[in-house]
Short mmCIF file of C-alpha atoms and ligand atoms in Angstrom, two decimals:
data_model
loop_
_atom_site.label_atom_id
_atom_site.label_comp_id
_atom_site.label_asym_id
_atom_site.label_seq_id
_atom_site.Cartn_x
_atom_site.Cartn_y
_atom_site.Cartn_z
CA UNK A 1 110.71 117.31 86.71
CA UNK A 2 107.25 118.24 87.97
CA UNK A 3 103.95 116.64 87.08
CA UNK A 4 101.95 119.51 88.53
CA UNK A 5 102.41 123.26 88.14
CA UNK A 6 102.12 123.51 91.95
CA UNK A 7 103.18 121.32 94.88
CA UNK A 8 100.54 118.66 95.62
CA UNK A 9 100.23 116.83 98.93
CA UNK A 10 98.33 113.73 100.01
CA UNK A 11 97.33 113.78 103.68
CA UNK A 12 96.12 110.79 105.67
CA UNK A 13 92.34 110.68 106.00
CA UNK A 14 89.88 108.40 107.73
CA UNK A 15 87.96 105.27 106.89
CA UNK A 16 85.40 102.96 108.39
CA UNK A 17 86.50 99.61 109.72
CA UNK A 18 86.17 97.19 106.79
CA UNK A 19 83.43 94.60 107.32
CA UNK A 20 83.07 91.09 105.94
CA UNK A 21 80.59 90.65 103.12
CA UNK A 22 77.19 89.89 104.62
CA UNK A 23 78.51 90.93 108.02
CA UNK A 24 78.23 93.89 110.39
CA UNK A 25 78.01 96.62 107.72
CA UNK A 26 75.74 94.80 105.26
CA UNK A 27 72.75 97.02 106.01
CA UNK A 28 74.52 100.20 104.92
CA UNK A 29 74.72 101.39 101.35
CA UNK A 30 77.67 103.23 99.79
CA UNK A 31 76.18 106.61 100.75
CA UNK A 32 75.24 105.87 104.36
CA UNK A 33 78.59 104.14 104.95
CA UNK A 34 80.45 107.21 103.65
CA UNK A 35 78.49 109.76 105.66
CA UNK A 36 80.33 109.14 108.98
CA UNK A 37 83.68 109.29 107.15
CA UNK A 38 82.79 112.62 105.49
CA UNK A 39 81.54 114.02 108.81
CA UNK A 40 84.62 112.93 110.74
CA UNK A 41 86.93 114.36 108.09
CA UNK A 42 84.94 117.61 107.83
CA UNK A 43 85.24 117.95 111.62
CA UNK A 44 88.97 118.30 111.02
CA UNK A 45 88.67 120.78 108.14
CA UNK A 46 86.06 121.81 105.59
CA UNK A 47 87.28 121.00 102.07
CA UNK A 48 86.77 123.23 99.02
CA UNK A 49 85.82 120.26 96.85
CA UNK A 50 84.78 116.62 97.32
CA UNK A 51 85.59 113.83 94.83
CA UNK A 52 84.23 110.39 95.70
CA UNK A 53 83.30 107.18 93.92
CA UNK A 54 81.65 103.80 94.16
CA UNK A 55 82.09 101.07 91.57
CA UNK A 56 78.96 98.96 91.84
CA UNK A 57 76.25 100.92 90.02
CA UNK A 58 73.17 101.95 91.95
CA UNK A 59 69.92 102.92 90.30
CA UNK A 60 69.07 105.32 93.14
CA UNK A 61 71.76 107.92 92.46
CA UNK A 62 74.47 108.98 90.04
CA UNK A 63 76.64 111.63 91.74
CA UNK A 64 77.36 109.78 94.98
CA UNK A 65 79.86 112.43 96.15
CA UNK A 66 77.16 115.10 96.34
CA UNK A 67 74.61 112.75 97.93
CA UNK A 68 77.06 111.82 100.70
CA UNK A 69 77.90 115.45 101.36
CA UNK A 70 74.25 116.48 101.60
CA UNK A 71 73.24 113.46 103.71
CA UNK A 72 76.12 114.35 106.04
CA UNK A 73 74.43 117.75 106.51
CA UNK A 74 77.64 119.57 105.66
CA UNK A 75 78.02 122.99 104.01
CA UNK A 76 75.90 122.76 100.82
CA UNK A 77 78.13 125.33 99.11
CA UNK A 78 80.98 122.83 98.80
CA UNK A 79 80.85 121.24 95.31
CA UNK A 80 81.17 117.48 94.92
CA UNK A 81 81.51 115.18 91.94
CA UNK A 82 82.05 111.47 91.38
CA UNK A 83 84.55 109.35 89.49
CA UNK A 84 84.69 105.64 88.68
CA UNK A 85 87.68 103.61 87.57
CA UNK A 86 86.91 100.16 88.97
CA UNK A 87 89.22 99.36 91.88
CA UNK A 88 91.32 102.44 91.08
CA UNK A 89 88.33 104.69 91.75
CA UNK A 90 89.64 106.61 94.76
CA UNK A 91 93.19 106.75 93.31
CA UNK A 92 91.62 108.42 90.28
CA UNK A 93 89.65 110.74 92.57
CA UNK A 94 92.98 111.79 94.09
CA UNK A 95 94.58 112.44 90.69
CA UNK A 96 91.53 114.37 89.47
CA UNK A 97 91.53 116.54 92.59
CA UNK A 98 95.29 117.15 92.30
CA UNK A 99 94.76 118.56 88.82
CA UNK A 100 92.02 120.90 90.06
CA UNK A 101 93.96 122.60 92.86
CA UNK A 102 94.30 126.37 92.59
CA UNK A 103 91.90 129.28 92.13
CA UNK A 104 90.19 128.81 95.48
CA UNK A 105 90.50 125.02 95.61
CA UNK A 106 93.23 124.36 98.19
CA UNK A 107 91.91 121.42 100.15
CA UNK A 108 89.96 118.51 98.68
CA UNK A 109 88.42 115.44 100.27
CA UNK A 110 88.69 112.35 98.05
CA UNK A 111 87.66 108.76 98.54
CA UNK A 112 85.23 106.01 97.79
CA UNK A 113 83.03 103.31 99.19
CA UNK A 114 81.60 99.93 98.39
CA UNK A 115 78.98 97.79 100.00
CA UNK A 116 79.73 94.53 98.23
CA UNK A 117 77.19 92.77 100.47
CA UNK A 118 74.37 94.35 98.50
CA UNK A 119 74.97 94.29 94.74
CA UNK A 120 71.79 95.71 93.19
CA UNK A 121 69.56 93.53 91.07
CA UNK A 122 68.46 95.25 87.84
CA UNK A 123 66.26 94.43 84.88
CA UNK A 124 67.39 93.78 81.33
CA UNK A 125 66.93 96.69 78.90
CA UNK A 126 64.06 94.85 77.21
CA UNK A 127 62.22 94.22 80.49
CA UNK A 128 62.70 97.77 81.77
CA UNK A 129 61.55 99.23 78.40
CA UNK A 130 58.40 97.11 78.56
CA UNK A 131 57.66 98.28 82.09
CA UNK A 132 58.49 101.98 81.69
CA UNK A 133 56.31 102.21 78.56
CA UNK A 134 53.40 100.67 80.46
CA UNK A 135 53.92 102.77 83.58
CA UNK A 136 53.50 105.92 81.50
CA UNK A 137 50.11 104.80 80.14
CA UNK A 138 48.53 101.91 81.97
CA UNK A 139 49.50 101.43 85.58
CA UNK A 140 47.38 98.31 86.05
CA UNK A 141 49.01 96.61 83.04
CA UNK A 142 52.42 97.75 84.32
CA UNK A 143 51.78 96.14 87.70
CA UNK A 144 50.64 92.95 86.01
CA UNK A 145 53.80 92.96 83.86
CA UNK A 146 55.88 93.55 87.00
CA UNK A 147 54.32 90.51 88.66
CA UNK A 148 54.92 88.43 85.54
CA UNK A 149 58.67 89.07 85.36
CA UNK A 150 60.71 85.93 84.68
CA UNK A 151 64.23 85.13 85.97
CA UNK A 152 65.73 85.99 82.56
CA UNK A 153 64.37 89.56 82.90
CA UNK A 154 66.80 90.24 85.76
CA UNK A 155 70.46 91.30 85.61
CA UNK A 156 73.00 91.13 88.40
CA UNK A 157 75.33 93.91 87.19
CA UNK A 158 78.28 92.50 89.11
CA UNK A 159 77.66 88.81 88.51
CA UNK A 160 80.32 87.16 90.67
CA UNK A 161 82.53 90.26 90.13
CA UNK A 162 82.81 89.52 86.44
CA UNK A 163 84.32 91.54 83.63
CA UNK A 164 81.49 92.78 81.39
CA UNK A 165 83.06 91.81 78.07
CA UNK A 166 84.43 88.37 78.90
CA UNK A 167 81.74 87.46 81.44
CA UNK A 168 84.52 85.84 83.50
CA UNK A 169 85.22 86.75 87.12
CA UNK A 170 88.28 88.69 88.26
CA UNK A 171 89.42 85.43 89.87
CA UNK A 172 89.03 83.48 86.61
CA UNK A 173 91.16 86.04 84.81
CA UNK A 174 93.75 86.08 87.56
CA UNK A 175 93.94 82.31 87.68
CA UNK A 176 94.86 82.36 83.99
CA UNK A 177 97.53 85.04 84.57
CA UNK A 178 98.93 83.11 87.55
CA UNK A 179 99.39 80.07 85.31
CA UNK A 180 101.00 82.16 82.56
CA UNK A 181 103.49 83.65 85.03
CA UNK A 182 104.04 80.34 86.90
CA UNK A 183 102.97 81.85 90.22
CA UNK A 184 102.97 79.00 92.72
CA UNK A 185 100.28 78.29 95.29
CA UNK A 186 102.99 78.36 97.99
CA UNK A 187 104.10 81.89 97.05
CA UNK A 188 100.49 83.10 97.03
CA UNK A 189 99.73 81.57 100.42
CA UNK A 190 102.95 82.98 101.89
CA UNK A 191 102.01 86.48 100.72
CA UNK A 192 98.49 86.04 102.11
CA UNK A 193 99.79 84.86 105.47
CA UNK A 194 102.15 87.86 105.65
CA UNK A 195 99.25 90.17 104.81
CA UNK A 196 97.18 88.82 107.72
CA UNK A 197 100.07 88.82 110.18
CA UNK A 198 100.97 92.41 109.32
CA UNK A 199 97.38 93.69 109.41
CA UNK A 200 96.82 92.05 112.80
CA UNK A 201 100.13 93.48 114.06
CA UNK A 202 99.13 96.90 112.69
CA UNK A 203 95.91 96.81 114.69
CA UNK A 204 97.60 95.47 117.81
CA UNK A 205 100.32 98.15 117.69
CA UNK A 206 97.82 100.99 117.23
CA UNK A 207 98.93 101.81 113.66
CA UNK A 208 95.31 101.94 112.46
CA UNK A 209 93.87 103.77 115.48
CA UNK A 210 93.98 107.27 113.98
CA UNK A 211 93.16 106.08 110.44
CA UNK A 212 89.88 104.31 111.26
CA UNK A 213 86.70 105.66 112.84
CA UNK A 214 84.54 103.45 115.01
CA UNK A 215 81.01 102.51 113.93
CA UNK A 216 78.33 101.22 116.33
CA UNK A 217 78.35 97.90 114.43
CA UNK A 218 82.11 97.48 114.03
CA UNK A 219 85.18 99.02 115.66
CA UNK A 220 88.01 97.16 113.95
CA UNK A 221 88.56 95.53 110.54
CA UNK A 222 86.72 92.21 110.48
CA UNK A 223 88.79 90.44 107.83
CA UNK A 224 92.33 90.08 109.26
CA UNK A 225 92.60 86.64 110.82
CA UNK A 226 94.64 85.82 113.91
CA UNK A 227 93.68 82.19 113.47
CA UNK A 228 95.17 81.64 110.01
CA UNK A 229 98.38 79.71 109.31
CA UNK A 230 100.39 78.29 106.42
CA UNK A 231 98.76 74.90 107.05
CA UNK A 232 95.22 76.28 107.06
CA UNK A 233 95.86 78.29 103.89
CA UNK A 234 97.37 75.26 102.16
CA UNK A 235 94.29 73.19 103.01
CA UNK A 236 91.82 75.51 101.21
CA UNK A 237 90.37 74.35 97.91
CA UNK A 238 90.77 76.41 94.71
CA UNK A 239 88.00 79.01 94.51
CA UNK A 240 87.92 79.66 90.76
CA UNK A 241 89.55 76.80 88.83
CA UNK A 242 87.92 73.98 90.74
CA UNK A 243 88.18 71.24 88.17
CA UNK A 244 91.56 71.12 86.41
CA UNK A 245 93.60 70.20 89.47
CA UNK A 246 95.85 73.17 88.61
CA UNK A 247 93.90 75.96 90.36
CA UNK A 248 95.92 78.00 92.87
CA UNK A 249 93.64 80.92 93.84
CA UNK A 250 91.67 80.23 97.02
CA UNK A 251 89.47 82.13 99.46
CA UNK A 252 92.62 82.54 101.56
CA UNK A 253 94.87 84.16 98.96
CA UNK A 254 92.15 86.29 97.30
CA UNK A 255 90.81 89.57 98.67
CA UNK A 256 87.48 88.88 100.40
CA UNK A 257 84.05 90.38 99.71
CA UNK A 258 84.14 93.55 101.84
CA UNK A 259 82.08 96.58 102.89
CA UNK A 260 83.85 99.84 103.64
CA UNK A 261 84.39 103.51 102.94
CA UNK A 262 87.64 105.51 102.96
CA UNK A 263 88.80 109.05 102.36
CA UNK A 264 92.00 111.08 102.29
CA UNK A 265 93.03 114.64 101.50
CA UNK A 266 94.61 116.17 98.39
CA UNK A 267 95.87 119.69 98.99
CA UNK A 268 98.31 122.40 98.10
CA UNK A 269 100.40 124.27 100.70
CA UNK A 270 97.49 126.51 101.70
CA UNK A 271 95.20 123.49 102.04
CA UNK A 272 97.64 121.48 104.15
CA UNK A 273 97.88 124.45 106.53
CA UNK A 274 94.13 124.12 107.22
CA UNK A 275 94.41 120.52 108.49
CA UNK A 276 95.11 119.82 112.19
CA UNK A 277 98.80 120.31 112.89
CA UNK A 278 99.58 116.62 113.50
CA UNK A 279 98.09 115.35 110.20
CA UNK A 280 100.68 113.25 108.30
CA UNK A 281 101.18 114.18 104.66
CA UNK A 282 103.48 113.43 101.69
CA UNK A 283 104.14 115.10 98.39
CA UNK A 284 102.36 113.52 95.44
CA UNK A 285 105.26 113.70 93.00
CA UNK A 286 103.60 112.10 89.99
CA UNK A 287 101.25 109.36 88.85
CA UNK A 288 100.71 107.06 85.91
CA UNK A 289 97.57 105.40 84.56
CA UNK A 290 98.06 102.42 82.27
CA UNK A 291 95.66 100.31 80.22
CA UNK A 292 96.28 96.95 78.60
CA UNK A 293 94.35 94.50 76.46
CA UNK A 294 92.55 91.74 78.41
CA UNK A 295 94.80 89.19 76.77
CA UNK A 296 97.83 90.79 78.41
CA UNK A 297 96.28 90.01 81.81
CA UNK A 298 93.21 91.82 83.15
CA UNK A 299 95.03 92.96 86.32
CA UNK A 300 98.50 93.49 84.84
CA UNK A 301 98.38 97.22 84.00
CA UNK A 302 100.48 98.25 87.05
CA UNK A 303 103.45 96.44 85.51
CA UNK A 304 103.20 98.88 82.58
CA UNK A 305 102.70 101.94 84.78
CA UNK A 306 105.44 101.30 87.36
CA UNK A 307 108.41 101.14 84.93
CA UNK A 308 107.23 104.28 83.15
CA UNK A 309 106.91 106.17 86.43
CA UNK A 310 110.27 104.99 87.81
CA UNK A 311 112.07 105.68 84.52
CA UNK A 312 110.69 109.22 84.36
CA UNK A 313 112.64 110.02 87.54
CA UNK A 314 115.64 107.74 86.97
CA UNK A 315 114.64 105.66 90.01
CA UNK A 316 115.51 102.02 90.72
CA UNK A 317 113.62 99.58 92.94
CA UNK A 318 116.08 100.25 95.74
CA UNK A 319 115.17 103.97 95.72
CA UNK A 320 111.62 103.11 96.78
CA UNK A 321 111.41 102.73 100.55
CA UNK A 322 107.80 101.57 100.67
CA UNK A 323 105.61 99.71 98.17
CA UNK A 324 101.91 99.79 98.91
CA UNK A 325 100.48 97.33 96.37
CA UNK A 326 96.76 96.56 96.32
CA UNK A 327 96.31 92.82 96.76
CA UNK A 328 93.26 92.00 94.63
CA UNK A 329 94.78 88.53 94.73
CA UNK A 330 98.17 87.50 96.11
CA UNK A 331 98.87 86.12 92.62
CA UNK A 332 98.26 89.53 91.03
CA UNK A 333 100.93 91.18 93.25
CA UNK A 334 103.35 88.36 92.47
CA UNK A 335 102.66 88.40 88.71
CA UNK A 336 103.01 92.18 88.44
CA UNK A 337 106.31 92.12 90.33
CA UNK A 338 107.52 89.16 88.25
CA UNK A 339 106.83 91.26 85.13
CA UNK A 340 108.63 94.40 86.32
CA UNK A 341 111.64 92.32 87.36
CA UNK A 342 112.15 91.26 83.73
CA UNK A 343 114.07 93.89 81.75
CA UNK A 344 113.26 92.22 78.40
CA UNK A 345 109.54 92.17 79.20
CA UNK A 346 109.57 95.82 80.30
CA UNK A 347 111.41 96.86 77.14
CA UNK A 348 109.09 95.01 74.77
CA UNK A 349 105.85 95.98 76.51
CA UNK A 350 106.45 99.51 77.76
CA UNK A 351 109.34 100.78 75.63
CA UNK A 352 111.25 101.58 78.83
CA UNK A 353 114.91 100.58 78.58
CA UNK A 354 116.18 100.57 82.16
CA UNK A 355 117.69 98.29 84.76
CA UNK A 356 115.69 98.69 87.96
CA UNK A 357 117.83 96.26 89.99
CA UNK A 358 116.44 93.75 92.47
CA UNK A 359 112.93 94.14 93.84
CA UNK A 360 112.96 94.51 97.65
CA UNK A 361 110.09 92.34 98.88
CA UNK A 362 110.29 93.24 102.55
CA UNK A 363 109.29 96.82 101.73
CA UNK A 364 105.87 95.72 100.44
CA UNK A 365 102.66 96.31 102.43
CA UNK A 366 104.21 96.48 105.91
CA UNK A 367 100.81 96.91 107.56
CA UNK A 368 98.94 94.34 105.51
CA UNK A 369 97.08 94.63 102.23
CA UNK A 370 93.71 93.92 100.67
CA UNK A 371 93.89 90.12 101.10
CA UNK A 372 93.79 90.60 104.87
CA UNK A 373 92.17 94.02 105.33
CA UNK A 374 89.59 93.54 102.60
CA UNK A 375 88.82 95.26 99.33
CA UNK A 376 85.69 97.40 99.08
CA UNK A 377 86.46 98.45 95.48
CA UNK A 378 85.85 102.22 95.63
CA UNK A 379 87.54 102.61 99.02
CA UNK A 380 90.78 100.74 98.40
CA UNK A 381 92.82 103.53 96.77
CA UNK A 382 92.11 105.97 99.60
CA UNK A 383 92.90 103.31 102.20
CA UNK A 384 96.17 102.57 100.44
CA UNK A 385 97.08 106.26 100.21
CA UNK A 386 96.32 107.00 103.88
CA UNK A 387 98.19 103.89 105.01
CA UNK A 388 101.20 104.90 102.89
CA UNK A 389 101.20 108.45 104.23
CA UNK A 390 101.04 107.25 107.84
CA UNK A 391 103.84 104.72 107.31
CA UNK A 392 106.22 107.00 105.41
CA UNK A 393 105.57 109.89 107.80
CA UNK A 394 107.77 108.11 110.35
CA UNK A 395 110.66 107.80 107.86
CA UNK A 396 113.37 110.37 107.02
CA UNK A 397 112.77 113.25 104.59
CA UNK A 398 113.35 112.16 101.00
CA UNK A 399 111.87 108.65 101.58
CA UNK A 400 109.74 107.52 98.68
CA UNK A 401 106.71 105.31 98.23
CA UNK A 402 104.93 103.74 95.29
CA UNK A 403 101.22 103.03 95.60
CA UNK A 404 99.84 100.66 92.97
CA UNK A 405 96.24 99.63 92.33
CA UNK A 406 95.12 97.30 89.52
CA UNK A 407 91.63 97.64 88.08
CA UNK A 408 89.09 95.71 86.06
CA UNK A 409 89.08 96.61 82.38
CA UNK A 410 92.86 96.04 82.17
CA UNK A 411 93.70 99.33 83.83
CA UNK A 412 95.88 100.38 86.72
CA UNK A 413 96.95 103.47 88.64
CA UNK A 414 100.30 104.10 90.29
CA UNK A 415 101.42 107.06 92.41
CA UNK A 416 104.91 108.21 93.42
CA UNK A 417 104.96 109.88 96.85
CA UNK A 418 107.79 111.52 98.75
CA UNK A 419 108.33 112.46 102.41
CA UNK A 420 109.05 116.18 102.49
C1 CAA B 501 87.66 94.87 90.53
C2 CAA B 501 88.90 95.57 90.10
O1 CAA B 501 88.81 96.60 89.44
C3 CAA B 501 90.25 95.04 90.40
C4 CAA B 501 90.35 94.05 91.53
O2 CAA B 501 90.65 94.38 92.63
S1 CAA B 501 89.97 92.47 91.14
C5 CAA B 501 89.47 91.77 92.71
C6 CAA B 501 88.05 92.10 92.98
N1 CAA B 501 87.55 91.24 94.06
C7 CAA B 501 87.10 90.03 93.81
O3 CAA B 501 87.09 89.54 92.69
C8 CAA B 501 86.65 89.25 95.01
C9 CAA B 501 87.43 87.98 95.09
N2 CAA B 501 86.94 87.14 96.20
C10 CAA B 501 85.85 86.38 96.08
O4 CAA B 501 85.15 86.34 95.07
C11 CAA B 501 85.49 85.51 97.27
O5 CAA B 501 86.08 86.05 98.44
C12 CAA B 501 86.01 84.06 97.05
C13 CAA B 501 85.21 83.41 95.90
C14 CAA B 501 87.49 83.99 96.75
C15 CAA B 501 85.78 83.24 98.34
O6 CAA B 501 84.44 83.35 98.68
P1 CAA B 501 83.85 82.45 99.86
O7 CAA B 501 84.04 81.00 99.55
O8 CAA B 501 82.47 82.95 100.14
O9 CAA B 501 84.85 82.86 101.04
P2 CAA B 501 84.77 82.59 102.57
O10 CAA B 501 83.46 81.96 102.95
O11 CAA B 501 85.19 83.81 103.28
O12 CAA B 501 85.93 81.54 102.76
C16 CAA B 501 85.78 80.18 102.37
C17 CAA B 501 86.44 79.32 103.45
O13 CAA B 501 87.82 79.63 103.49
C18 CAA B 501 88.21 79.95 104.82
N3 CAA B 501 89.26 80.94 104.77
C19 CAA B 501 89.27 82.09 104.04
N4 CAA B 501 90.42 82.74 104.27
C20 CAA B 501 91.14 82.01 105.14
C21 CAA B 501 92.40 82.16 105.75
N5 CAA B 501 93.18 83.22 105.51
N6 CAA B 501 92.82 81.20 106.60
C22 CAA B 501 92.07 80.12 106.87
N7 CAA B 501 90.85 79.93 106.31
C23 CAA B 501 90.40 80.85 105.47
C24 CAA B 501 86.94 80.51 105.44
O14 CAA B 501 86.97 80.40 106.85
C25 CAA B 501 85.89 79.62 104.84
O15 CAA B 501 85.89 78.40 105.56
P3 CAA B 501 84.50 77.68 105.92
O16 CAA B 501 83.87 77.36 104.57
O17 CAA B 501 84.93 76.48 106.71
O18 CAA B 501 83.71 78.69 106.68
#
């Protein structure tokens, strides 16, 4: 079975080091933080198309992909467009680019960025209507109205990283899902500790050296902690449910506020041949995008997408050599895996009637995940893809990987990759 009419490859790209919110990269914006990534990647090969995205809206631009490319002073004849699908933004950029290969588009640069340190402050529709009407006719009155703005005239579009419809944060939603799936604090902290230990080991062993560019302000991811431990994680107070005594999500087992930009390559055979000879790449066999109602769990869509994707190829858990699962929260990884381990749940929710066997936990995120590395929304998919490509590149031909990224809005993207 083939998803695409042609063979599609994902090749490892580059990213910035990921900075802590309010830290070394806080003075960048999503464009300026992506420029060095685009330049470093274009030094390796000029793409035929650029697809990029950033989740937090910015009033100063709309097509961020084109702005990055032009600010990077690269060939203006290369087209560029933007996509947004919450935390699955750069996964979606990859899928969009894969579908556009052919007819002169052989090599595409895809990715995303987020500067979570600087969420923009906007005005309500009513306040901006008042001002724009005045600015057209009476500048003095407009300036007076500007000075008279009240706190209720302002909007923080990403208020505490909240879902627009429910007004509740991602953490609030996940806390509810964790309770529903009986995900223990101990299991969450254990996953978080593993994430940090593996990310630190990945840096120490040089795994990240050719995946991450250096910036003057930061040369290595700032979030992975050498100084964390099971005891320190257990001592942290709940971050979202602070009052019931039942809260289990903490600053330690949640992905932190992060700044970063990441890219990778999507190409056909002709495009892969244009990359430097030592560039690792995998075949993008297929992908699945799922969407669920909020009440099913805001971050639970991967558990709908994964069974559908595995069943399409008759694969069982054991056939997947590497699972790269975005860790929005440790609890979200655990809840999604708990769901796909239950045959009855899979059957009733997805219509897939299959026995996938036993989930192999030690194949998950061998070089750390978003809890330790950080999660700049738009960049996470491209980071996950590059990390997967690099890891599976050292495995035998035929090895397979699943990359899974949950997203606000009850959506999720999952890719099936294979070492050729
Ligand atoms: C959006 C989508 O489409 C899908 C998704 O991915 S959903 C996920 C999106 N992302 C989010 O929602 C972000 C979630 N995270 C957050 O909101 C915030 O990080 C948070 C509220 C959980 C914590 O914020 P915070 O309190 O400012 O964190 P921070 O100051 O770093 O840590 C608090 C304390 O815990 C400590 N700590 C954190 N991690 C630790 C660890 N691993 N070990 C030991 N201590 C740790 C810190 O040192 C700090 O201690 P002090 O107060 O003594 O300095």
